[in-house]
């Protein structure tokens, strides 16, 4: 069977590997380069218990009160706000407590399976995963206590083992993580995992190359049609025919699906990151909660700092002010010299759905074209699980077993 996959990000690369291992002939088509979009620059977190829907009351309050502040972690460009109104209205509707609870339950149904699938897959391809946990850092003791309380409440019905430590003062925090400045309060949550997304992408890319997978970079997909029982992908560089087509193009998936007869709400929420060099290796993932920023240890004394959410309608445009916002937000906690000499500044668009749940389904009107998109900030953790769903649907013609992922659902 010949399968054409659109998009070489986390979902596309993982699915390509899973299908290749299952004996399929895979062709990978990518509008930019392998691992672009949100694949390489994310914070590498595999934390099922913190996987909550984006649409919540606190987000709506933040949007209304801070949206035009330049130092806000959430930023909506005034010029593009009209184009987001329908989407943001759906987000607001999904933030109603009853709807939020239902969306959270839909994610929690698959959290343990998705996490184990990721751990098994990472071991299979030789990617290291750390379970040292996350260090939650706050600006005040009161905020840290409230954060710990919320964390314990969230973990009360968790299917994953966790150990949440007591709130530490600045000196105690630095004693367990010497790379921090003695300015914050926090606690350690042992039980969540993290990995280096760059290593994940590069490992998969090399495995696909070694397996002889045909990869076409710089090739933008436009639509899918059906011709004599074959699925045909139309691109900026010609047509690609296959027995099946899978659209895993991140935020670009909605445009390809719409041109192929299926519409669903998907918008880019841009995140930014950069790397800093410290005087030693950090031990944990940092969750700078007061700043809404994460820090991921990359090895070799390097720390990836990632955060912010920007809606500006242009998924590729780099806005240097968002980097400055992150630097200012984490400035109290990290050495100023490290922040001033930062490198590898990056922007990537997270594919957001208004209910926080991805779309993994067969496209209506086409006999064998599928879509997997809208993983929000869970693309890394959900990639192997999603790939297995797609393998079952594509190779075995199985039905979608997880109806919460249906493209036809009410968002």
Short mmCIF file of C-alpha atoms in Angstrom, two decimals, residues 53-66 91-92 94-97:
data_model
loop_
_atom_site.label_atom_id
_atom_site.label_comp_id
_atom_site.label_asym_id
_atom_site.label_seq_id
_atom_site.Cartn_x
_atom_site.Cartn_y
_atom_site.Cartn_z
CA UNK A 53 -8.19 21.93 27.33
CA UNK A 54 -7.12 25.43 26.30
CA UNK A 55 -10.68 26.72 26.68
CA UNK A 56 -11.14 27.58 30.32
CA UNK A 57 -12.61 30.51 32.22
CA UNK A 58 -9.17 31.78 33.30
CA UNK A 59 -8.12 32.06 29.66
CA UNK A 60 -11.16 34.13 28.77
CA UNK A 61 -10.55 36.44 31.73
CA UNK A 62 -6.90 36.78 30.70
CA UNK A 63 -7.87 37.48 27.11
CA UNK A 64 -10.27 40.23 28.11
CA UNK A 65 -8.00 41.90 30.66
CA UNK A 66 -4.51 41.48 29.19
CA UNK A 91 -13.38 28.97 22.82
CA UNK A 92 -15.63 30.98 25.15
CA UNK A 94 -16.12 25.63 25.51
CA UNK A 95 -14.98 27.39 28.67
CA UNK A 96 -18.39 27.00 30.32
CA UNK A 97 -17.74 24.70 33.33
#
